[in-house]
Short mmCIF file of N, CA and C in Angstrom, two decimals:
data_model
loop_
_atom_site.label_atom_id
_atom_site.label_comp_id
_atom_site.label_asym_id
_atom_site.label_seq_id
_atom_site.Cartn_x
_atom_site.Cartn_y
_atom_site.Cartn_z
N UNK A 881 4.15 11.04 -10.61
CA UNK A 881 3.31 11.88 -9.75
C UNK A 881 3.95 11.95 -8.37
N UNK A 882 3.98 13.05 -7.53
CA UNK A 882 4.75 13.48 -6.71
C UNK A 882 4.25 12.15 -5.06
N UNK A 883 2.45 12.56 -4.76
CA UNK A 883 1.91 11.72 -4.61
C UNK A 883 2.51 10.43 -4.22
N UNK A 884 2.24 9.44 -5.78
CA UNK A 884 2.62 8.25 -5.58
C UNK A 884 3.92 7.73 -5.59
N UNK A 885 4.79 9.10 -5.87
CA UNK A 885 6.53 8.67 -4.96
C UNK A 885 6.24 8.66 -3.76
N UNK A 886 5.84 9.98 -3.00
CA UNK A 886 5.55 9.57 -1.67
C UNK A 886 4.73 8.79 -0.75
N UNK A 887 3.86 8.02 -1.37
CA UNK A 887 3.41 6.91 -0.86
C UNK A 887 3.94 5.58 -0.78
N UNK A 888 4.92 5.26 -2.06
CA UNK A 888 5.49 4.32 -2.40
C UNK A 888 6.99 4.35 -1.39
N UNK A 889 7.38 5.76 -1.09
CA UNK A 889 8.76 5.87 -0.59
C UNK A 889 8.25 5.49 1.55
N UNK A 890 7.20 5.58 1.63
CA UNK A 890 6.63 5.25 2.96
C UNK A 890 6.86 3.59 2.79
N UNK A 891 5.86 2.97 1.76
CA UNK A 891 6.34 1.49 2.12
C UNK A 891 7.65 1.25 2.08
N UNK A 892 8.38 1.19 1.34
CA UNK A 892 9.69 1.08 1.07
C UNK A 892 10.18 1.24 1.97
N UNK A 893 10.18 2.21 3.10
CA UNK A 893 10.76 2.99 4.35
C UNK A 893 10.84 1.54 5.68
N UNK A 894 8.90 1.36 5.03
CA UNK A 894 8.54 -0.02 6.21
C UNK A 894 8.81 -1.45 5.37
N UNK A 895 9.36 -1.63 4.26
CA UNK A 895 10.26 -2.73 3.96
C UNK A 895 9.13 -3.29 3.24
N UNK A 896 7.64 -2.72 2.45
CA UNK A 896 6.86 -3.01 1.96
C UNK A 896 6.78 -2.25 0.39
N UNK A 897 6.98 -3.73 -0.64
CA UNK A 897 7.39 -3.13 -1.62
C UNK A 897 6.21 -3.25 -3.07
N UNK A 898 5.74 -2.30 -3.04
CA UNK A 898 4.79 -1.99 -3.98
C UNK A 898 4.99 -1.41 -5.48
N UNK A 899 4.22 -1.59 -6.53
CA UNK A 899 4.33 -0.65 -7.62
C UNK A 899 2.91 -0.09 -8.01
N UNK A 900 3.51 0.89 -8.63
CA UNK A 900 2.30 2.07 -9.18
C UNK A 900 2.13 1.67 -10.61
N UNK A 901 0.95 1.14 -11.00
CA UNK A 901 0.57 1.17 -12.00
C UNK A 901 -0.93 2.06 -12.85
N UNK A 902 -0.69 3.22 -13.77
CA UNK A 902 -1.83 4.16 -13.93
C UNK A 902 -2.66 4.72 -12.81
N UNK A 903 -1.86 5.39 -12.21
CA UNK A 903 -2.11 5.98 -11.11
C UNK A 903 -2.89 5.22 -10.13
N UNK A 904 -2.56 4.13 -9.54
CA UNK A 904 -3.03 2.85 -8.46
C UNK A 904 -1.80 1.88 -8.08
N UNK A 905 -1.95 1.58 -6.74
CA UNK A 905 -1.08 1.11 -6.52
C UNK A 905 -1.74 -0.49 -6.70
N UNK A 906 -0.43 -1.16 -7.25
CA UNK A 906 -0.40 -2.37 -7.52
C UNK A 906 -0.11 -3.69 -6.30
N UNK A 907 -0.87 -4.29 -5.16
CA UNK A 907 -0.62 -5.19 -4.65
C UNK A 907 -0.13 -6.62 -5.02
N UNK A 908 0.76 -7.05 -4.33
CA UNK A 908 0.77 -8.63 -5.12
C UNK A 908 1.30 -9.70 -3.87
N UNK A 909 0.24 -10.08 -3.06
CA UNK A 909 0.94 -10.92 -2.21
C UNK A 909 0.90 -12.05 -2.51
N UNK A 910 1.48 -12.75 -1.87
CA UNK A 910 1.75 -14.29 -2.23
C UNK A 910 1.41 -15.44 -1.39
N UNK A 911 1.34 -16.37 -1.41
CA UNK A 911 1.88 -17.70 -0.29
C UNK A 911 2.56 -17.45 0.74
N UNK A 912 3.46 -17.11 0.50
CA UNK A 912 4.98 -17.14 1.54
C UNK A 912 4.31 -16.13 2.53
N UNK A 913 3.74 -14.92 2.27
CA UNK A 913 3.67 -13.66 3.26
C UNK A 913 2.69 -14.07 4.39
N UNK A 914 2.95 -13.74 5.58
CA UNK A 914 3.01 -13.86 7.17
C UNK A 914 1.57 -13.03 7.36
N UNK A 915 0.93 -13.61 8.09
CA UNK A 915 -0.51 -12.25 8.80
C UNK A 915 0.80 -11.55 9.44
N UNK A 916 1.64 -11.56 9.66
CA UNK A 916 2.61 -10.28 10.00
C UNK A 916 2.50 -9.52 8.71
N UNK A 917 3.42 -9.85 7.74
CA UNK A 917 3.05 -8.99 6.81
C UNK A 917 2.15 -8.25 6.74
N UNK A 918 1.13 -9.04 6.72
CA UNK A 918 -0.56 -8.16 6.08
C UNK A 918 -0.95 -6.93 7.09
N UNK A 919 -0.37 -7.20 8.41
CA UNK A 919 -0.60 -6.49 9.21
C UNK A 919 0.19 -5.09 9.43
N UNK A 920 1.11 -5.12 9.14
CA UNK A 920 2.49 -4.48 8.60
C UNK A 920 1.66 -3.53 7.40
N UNK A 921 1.28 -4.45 6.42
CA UNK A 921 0.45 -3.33 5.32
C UNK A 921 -0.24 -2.45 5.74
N UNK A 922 -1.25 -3.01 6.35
CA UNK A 922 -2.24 -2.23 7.06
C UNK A 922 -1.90 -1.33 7.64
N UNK A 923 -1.43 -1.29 8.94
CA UNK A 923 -0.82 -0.54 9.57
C UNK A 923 -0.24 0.84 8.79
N UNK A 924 0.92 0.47 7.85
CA UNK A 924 1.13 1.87 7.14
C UNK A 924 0.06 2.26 6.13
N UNK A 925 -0.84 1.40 5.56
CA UNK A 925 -1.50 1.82 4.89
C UNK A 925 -2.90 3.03 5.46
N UNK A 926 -2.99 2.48 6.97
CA UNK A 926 -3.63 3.08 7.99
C UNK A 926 -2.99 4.93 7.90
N UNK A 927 -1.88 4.39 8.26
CA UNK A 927 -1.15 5.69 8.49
C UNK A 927 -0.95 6.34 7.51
N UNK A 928 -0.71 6.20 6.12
CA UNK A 928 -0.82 7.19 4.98
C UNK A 928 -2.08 7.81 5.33
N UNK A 929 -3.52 6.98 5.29
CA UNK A 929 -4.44 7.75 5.39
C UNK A 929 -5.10 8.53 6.29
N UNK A 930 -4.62 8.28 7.15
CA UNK A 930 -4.46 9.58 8.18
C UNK A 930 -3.97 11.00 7.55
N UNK A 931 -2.60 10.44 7.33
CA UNK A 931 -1.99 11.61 6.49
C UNK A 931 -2.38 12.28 5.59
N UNK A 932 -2.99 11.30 4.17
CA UNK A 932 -3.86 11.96 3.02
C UNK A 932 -4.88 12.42 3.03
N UNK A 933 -5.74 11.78 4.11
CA UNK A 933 -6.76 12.47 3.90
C UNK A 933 -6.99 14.16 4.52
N UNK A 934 -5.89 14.63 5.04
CA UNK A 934 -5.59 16.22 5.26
C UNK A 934 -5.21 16.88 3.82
N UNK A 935 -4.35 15.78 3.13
CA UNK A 935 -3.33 16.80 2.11
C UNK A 935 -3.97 16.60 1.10
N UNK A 936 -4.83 16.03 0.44
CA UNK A 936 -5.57 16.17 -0.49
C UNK A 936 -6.17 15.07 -1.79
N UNK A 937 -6.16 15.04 -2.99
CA UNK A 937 -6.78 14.38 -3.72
C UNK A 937 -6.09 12.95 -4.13
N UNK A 938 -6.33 11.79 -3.33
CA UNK A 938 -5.79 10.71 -3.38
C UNK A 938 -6.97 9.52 -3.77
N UNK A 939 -7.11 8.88 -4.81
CA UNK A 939 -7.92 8.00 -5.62
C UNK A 939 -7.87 6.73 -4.68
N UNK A 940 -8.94 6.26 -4.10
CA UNK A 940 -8.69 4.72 -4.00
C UNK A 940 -10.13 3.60 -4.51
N UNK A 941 -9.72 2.48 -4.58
CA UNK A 941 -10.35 1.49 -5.05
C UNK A 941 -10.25 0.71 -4.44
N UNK A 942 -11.25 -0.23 -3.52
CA UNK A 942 -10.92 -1.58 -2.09
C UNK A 942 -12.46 -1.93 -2.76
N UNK A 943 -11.51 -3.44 -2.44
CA UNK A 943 -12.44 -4.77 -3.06
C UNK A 943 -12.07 -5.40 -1.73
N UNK A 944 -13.17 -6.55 -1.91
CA UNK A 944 -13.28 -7.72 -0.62
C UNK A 944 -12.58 -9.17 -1.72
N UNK A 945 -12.06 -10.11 -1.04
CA UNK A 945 -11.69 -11.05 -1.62
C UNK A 945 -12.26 -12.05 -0.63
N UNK A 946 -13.30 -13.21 -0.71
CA UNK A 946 -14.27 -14.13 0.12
C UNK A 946 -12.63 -15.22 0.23
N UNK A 947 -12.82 -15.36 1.26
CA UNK A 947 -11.85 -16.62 2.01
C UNK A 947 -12.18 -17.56 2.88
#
């Protein structure tokens, strides 16, 4: 899907490396990753949706994880 190349080619761009699985993107952080990191996600993840939500039909799914 044209889409989730170009969403995926944004992280990649910001050194954040994701996969698409059935049309959703697949997170997987770990131990090792930095509140830099997470923040880093955010941030572009911020900024896609800025972007998408002009250009059109983009699916999402956000869960809370208790910590």
């Amino acid at each position: 899907d044209n889409d989730s190349s170009r969403i995926l080619s944004k992280f990649r761009e910001d050194k954040i490396y994701l996969s698409e699985r059935s049309g959703y993107l697949r997170i997987t952080p770990h131990l090792w990753n930095s509140r830099e990191d997470f923040t880093k996600f955010l941030s572009t993840l911020g900024a896609l949706f800025n972007v998408a939500s002009k250009v059109g039909n983009i699916k999402v799914s956000v869960f809370q994880i208790g910590v």
